[in-house]
Every structure is written in C-alpha cells, then in structure tokens.
Short mmCIF file of C-alpha atoms in Angstrom, two decimals:
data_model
loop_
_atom_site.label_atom_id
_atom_site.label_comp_id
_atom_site.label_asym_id
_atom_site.label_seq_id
_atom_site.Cartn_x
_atom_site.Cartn_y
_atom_site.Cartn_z
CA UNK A 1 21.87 -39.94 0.43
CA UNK A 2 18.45 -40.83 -1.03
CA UNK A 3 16.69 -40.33 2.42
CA UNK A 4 18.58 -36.97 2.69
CA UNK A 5 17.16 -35.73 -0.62
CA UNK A 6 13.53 -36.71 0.11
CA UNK A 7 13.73 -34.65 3.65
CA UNK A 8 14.88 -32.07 1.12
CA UNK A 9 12.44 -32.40 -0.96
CA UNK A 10 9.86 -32.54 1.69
CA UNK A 11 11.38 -29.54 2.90
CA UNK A 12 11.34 -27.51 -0.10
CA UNK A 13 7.46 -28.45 -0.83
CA UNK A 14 6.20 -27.34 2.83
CA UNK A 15 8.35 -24.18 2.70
CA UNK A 16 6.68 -23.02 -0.96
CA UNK A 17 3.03 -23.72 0.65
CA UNK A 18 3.79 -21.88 4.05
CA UNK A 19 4.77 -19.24 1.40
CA UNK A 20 1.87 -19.63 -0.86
CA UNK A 21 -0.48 -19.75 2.55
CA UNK A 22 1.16 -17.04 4.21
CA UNK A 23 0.68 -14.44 1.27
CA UNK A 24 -2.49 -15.64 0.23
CA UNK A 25 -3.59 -17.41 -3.41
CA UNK A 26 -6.00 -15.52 -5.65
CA UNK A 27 -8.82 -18.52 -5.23
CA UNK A 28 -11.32 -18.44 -8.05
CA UNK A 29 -11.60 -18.89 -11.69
CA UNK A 30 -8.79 -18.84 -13.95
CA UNK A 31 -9.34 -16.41 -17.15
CA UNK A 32 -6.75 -15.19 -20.14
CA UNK A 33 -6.91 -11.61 -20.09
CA UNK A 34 -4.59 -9.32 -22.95
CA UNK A 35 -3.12 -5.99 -22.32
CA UNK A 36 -4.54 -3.31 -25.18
CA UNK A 37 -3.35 -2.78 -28.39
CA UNK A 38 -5.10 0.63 -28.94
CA UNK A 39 -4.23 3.87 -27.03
CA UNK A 40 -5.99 4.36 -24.03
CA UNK A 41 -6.14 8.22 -22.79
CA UNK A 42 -8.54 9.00 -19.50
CA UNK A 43 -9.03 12.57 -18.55
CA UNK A 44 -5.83 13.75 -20.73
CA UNK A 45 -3.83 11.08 -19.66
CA UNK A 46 -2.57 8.35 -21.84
CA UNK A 47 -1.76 5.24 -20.34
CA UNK A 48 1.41 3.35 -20.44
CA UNK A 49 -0.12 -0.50 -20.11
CA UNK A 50 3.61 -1.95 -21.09
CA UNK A 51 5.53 -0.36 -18.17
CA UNK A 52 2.58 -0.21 -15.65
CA UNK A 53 2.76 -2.69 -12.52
CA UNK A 54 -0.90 -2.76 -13.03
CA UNK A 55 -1.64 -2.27 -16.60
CA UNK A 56 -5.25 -2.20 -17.98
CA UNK A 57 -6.77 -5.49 -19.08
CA UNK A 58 -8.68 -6.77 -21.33
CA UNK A 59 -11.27 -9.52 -20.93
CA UNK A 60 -14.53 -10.84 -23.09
CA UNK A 61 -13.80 -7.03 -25.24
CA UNK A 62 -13.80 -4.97 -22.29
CA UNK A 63 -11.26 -2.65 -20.99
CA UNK A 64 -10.73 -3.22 -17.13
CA UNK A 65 -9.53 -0.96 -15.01
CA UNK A 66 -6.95 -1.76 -11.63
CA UNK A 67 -8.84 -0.63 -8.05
CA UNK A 68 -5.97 0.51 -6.64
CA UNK A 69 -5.55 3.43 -4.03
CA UNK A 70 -4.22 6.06 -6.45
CA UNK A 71 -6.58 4.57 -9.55
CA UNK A 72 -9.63 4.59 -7.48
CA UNK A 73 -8.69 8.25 -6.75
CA UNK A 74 -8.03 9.22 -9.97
CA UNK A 75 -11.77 8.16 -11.09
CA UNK A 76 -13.59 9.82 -8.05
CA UNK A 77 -13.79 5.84 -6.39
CA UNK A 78 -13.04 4.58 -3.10
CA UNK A 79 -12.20 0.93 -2.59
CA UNK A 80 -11.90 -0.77 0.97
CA UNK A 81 -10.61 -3.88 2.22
CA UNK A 82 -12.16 -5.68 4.81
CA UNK A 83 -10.56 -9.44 4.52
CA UNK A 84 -12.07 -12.37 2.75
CA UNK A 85 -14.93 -12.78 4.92
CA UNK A 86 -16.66 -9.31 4.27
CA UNK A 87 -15.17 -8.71 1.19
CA UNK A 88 -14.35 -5.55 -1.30
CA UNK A 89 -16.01 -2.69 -1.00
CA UNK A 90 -16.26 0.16 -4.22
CA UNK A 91 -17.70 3.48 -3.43
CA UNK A 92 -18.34 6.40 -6.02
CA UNK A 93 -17.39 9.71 -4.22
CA UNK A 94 -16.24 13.70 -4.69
CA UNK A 95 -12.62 13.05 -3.79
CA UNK A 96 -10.80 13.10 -6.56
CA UNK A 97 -6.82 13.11 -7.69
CA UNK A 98 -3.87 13.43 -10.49
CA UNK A 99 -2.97 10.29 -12.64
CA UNK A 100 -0.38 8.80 -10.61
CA UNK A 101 1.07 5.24 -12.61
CA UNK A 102 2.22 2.31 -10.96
CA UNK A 103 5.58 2.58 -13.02
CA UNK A 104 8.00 -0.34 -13.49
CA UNK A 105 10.83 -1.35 -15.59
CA UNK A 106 10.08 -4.73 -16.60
CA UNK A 107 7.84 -5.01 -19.55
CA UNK A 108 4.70 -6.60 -19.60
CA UNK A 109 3.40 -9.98 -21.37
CA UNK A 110 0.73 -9.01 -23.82
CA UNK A 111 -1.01 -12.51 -22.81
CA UNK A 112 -1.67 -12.83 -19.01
CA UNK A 113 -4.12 -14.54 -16.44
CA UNK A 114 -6.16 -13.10 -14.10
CA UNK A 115 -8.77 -15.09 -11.74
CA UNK A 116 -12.37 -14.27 -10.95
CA UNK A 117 -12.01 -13.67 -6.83
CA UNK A 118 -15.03 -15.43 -5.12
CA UNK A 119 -15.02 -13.54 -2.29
CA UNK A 120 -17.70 -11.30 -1.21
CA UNK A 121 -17.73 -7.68 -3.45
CA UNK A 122 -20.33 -4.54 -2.90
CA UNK A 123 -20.41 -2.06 -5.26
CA UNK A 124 -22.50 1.48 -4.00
CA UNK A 125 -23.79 -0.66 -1.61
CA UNK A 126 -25.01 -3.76 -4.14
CA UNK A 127 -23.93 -6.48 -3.36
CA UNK A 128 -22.30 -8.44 -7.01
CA UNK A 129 -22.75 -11.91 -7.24
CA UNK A 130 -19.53 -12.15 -9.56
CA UNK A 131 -19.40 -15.70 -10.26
CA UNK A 132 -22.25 -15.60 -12.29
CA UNK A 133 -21.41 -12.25 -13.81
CA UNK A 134 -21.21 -11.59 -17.75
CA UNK A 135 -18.19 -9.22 -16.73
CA UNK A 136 -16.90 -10.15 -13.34
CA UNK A 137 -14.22 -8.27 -11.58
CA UNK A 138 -11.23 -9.51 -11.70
CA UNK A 139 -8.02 -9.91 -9.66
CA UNK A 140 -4.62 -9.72 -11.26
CA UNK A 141 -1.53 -9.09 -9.24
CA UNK A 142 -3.66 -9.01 -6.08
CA UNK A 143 -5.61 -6.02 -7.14
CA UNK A 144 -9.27 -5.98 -7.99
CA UNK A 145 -10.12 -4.69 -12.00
#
C-alpha cells in the first residue's frame, strides 16, 4: 500500500509539470500588482476592471494596460508574437477599432501578481531591456501589460 501511494504520488507530481511545461510558466520576476480603485474611461469608454478577464493593473502608481488583440486595436497598436526566442513585438499604427472587453463572470481579486517576462520585447522597433526597467511590462494571465 505504501509503495502504491508513492507511484501515485510520483505520478501526480510528473503529470502537474508535463502540464506546467506543456503550457508554458510566466519565467521572470514576481511583482504585486492591484486592480484600480478610481474610474478609468478611454475614448468614452469606461472600463469594467472587476468583470474583465484582463483587467487593468496597477504597479509602482501606474495604470497598465493588457496587449491583447482587441486592446492593442482599440489604442491604434499592433502586438506580435514570435516565441520566446525573438520575443514581443509592439507597433503603433492607423488601424484602429471599438472597445471590445474581455468579459467574465467571476470577479476579480483586488490584490494579484503579475511577473516581469524576461524574454526579448521591441517596442517601434527599440529594443526594451525590461529587467532593468523603472516600469517594465508585465505579464499577467499570459498577456503582456
């Protein structure tokens, strides 16, 4: 019985990092971030930071903002993928589009964590060393902010 619980175990603790491996770990620096207290309205549109899947943050007194498709659209930016060896890369453009919220129905914690991604970001073709950044991006919920 004992030796069948530790293959168990052992089971259970390769299974959760295959998981963890497969879908990727933020890797970085930890940081406590806080949703808003204050209203936030951009371009006419007030933001809903309690029901959003990715609210606006708050880190060091700064509002952060999530680089998602639809957000990047909304503020005439492009963002683009290219894996962890090339990076993040943030493009002001012309293309524009309506306020379209991530919507959910679980409430957010006021207090979360976000981490400080250390791989390789470009921003109008600068490249940002954001490790040693006052105001880094961050990544929370495997978006960049």
């Amino acid at each position: 019985m004992k030796r069948r619980m530790s293959y168990l175990f052992l089971t259970l603790v390769l299974v959760i990092a295959i998981t963890v491996e497969a879908y990727g770990v933020q890797k970085g620096n930890e940081v406590s971030v806080i949703l808003p207290e204050f209203k936030v309205t951009l371009n006419g549109e007030e933001v809903n930071n309690s029901y959003s899947k990715y609210p606006l943050l708050v880190y060091k007194d700064i509002t952060y903002f999530p680089m998602t498709y639809n957000d990047c659209r909304f503020l005439g930016l492009e963002s683009y993928w290219r894996g962890n060896k090339e990076g993040l890369f943030i493009e002001a453009t012309d293309v524009t589009a309506a306020y379209m919220p991530y919507k959910t129905s679980i409430q957010n914690k006021r207090y979360q964590t976000a981490v400080i991604p250390d791989f390789p970001i470009m921003v109008n073709g600068k490249s940002v060393d954001n490790q040693k950044e006052e105001y880094p991006l961050l990544s929370f919920r495997d978006v960049t902010y």
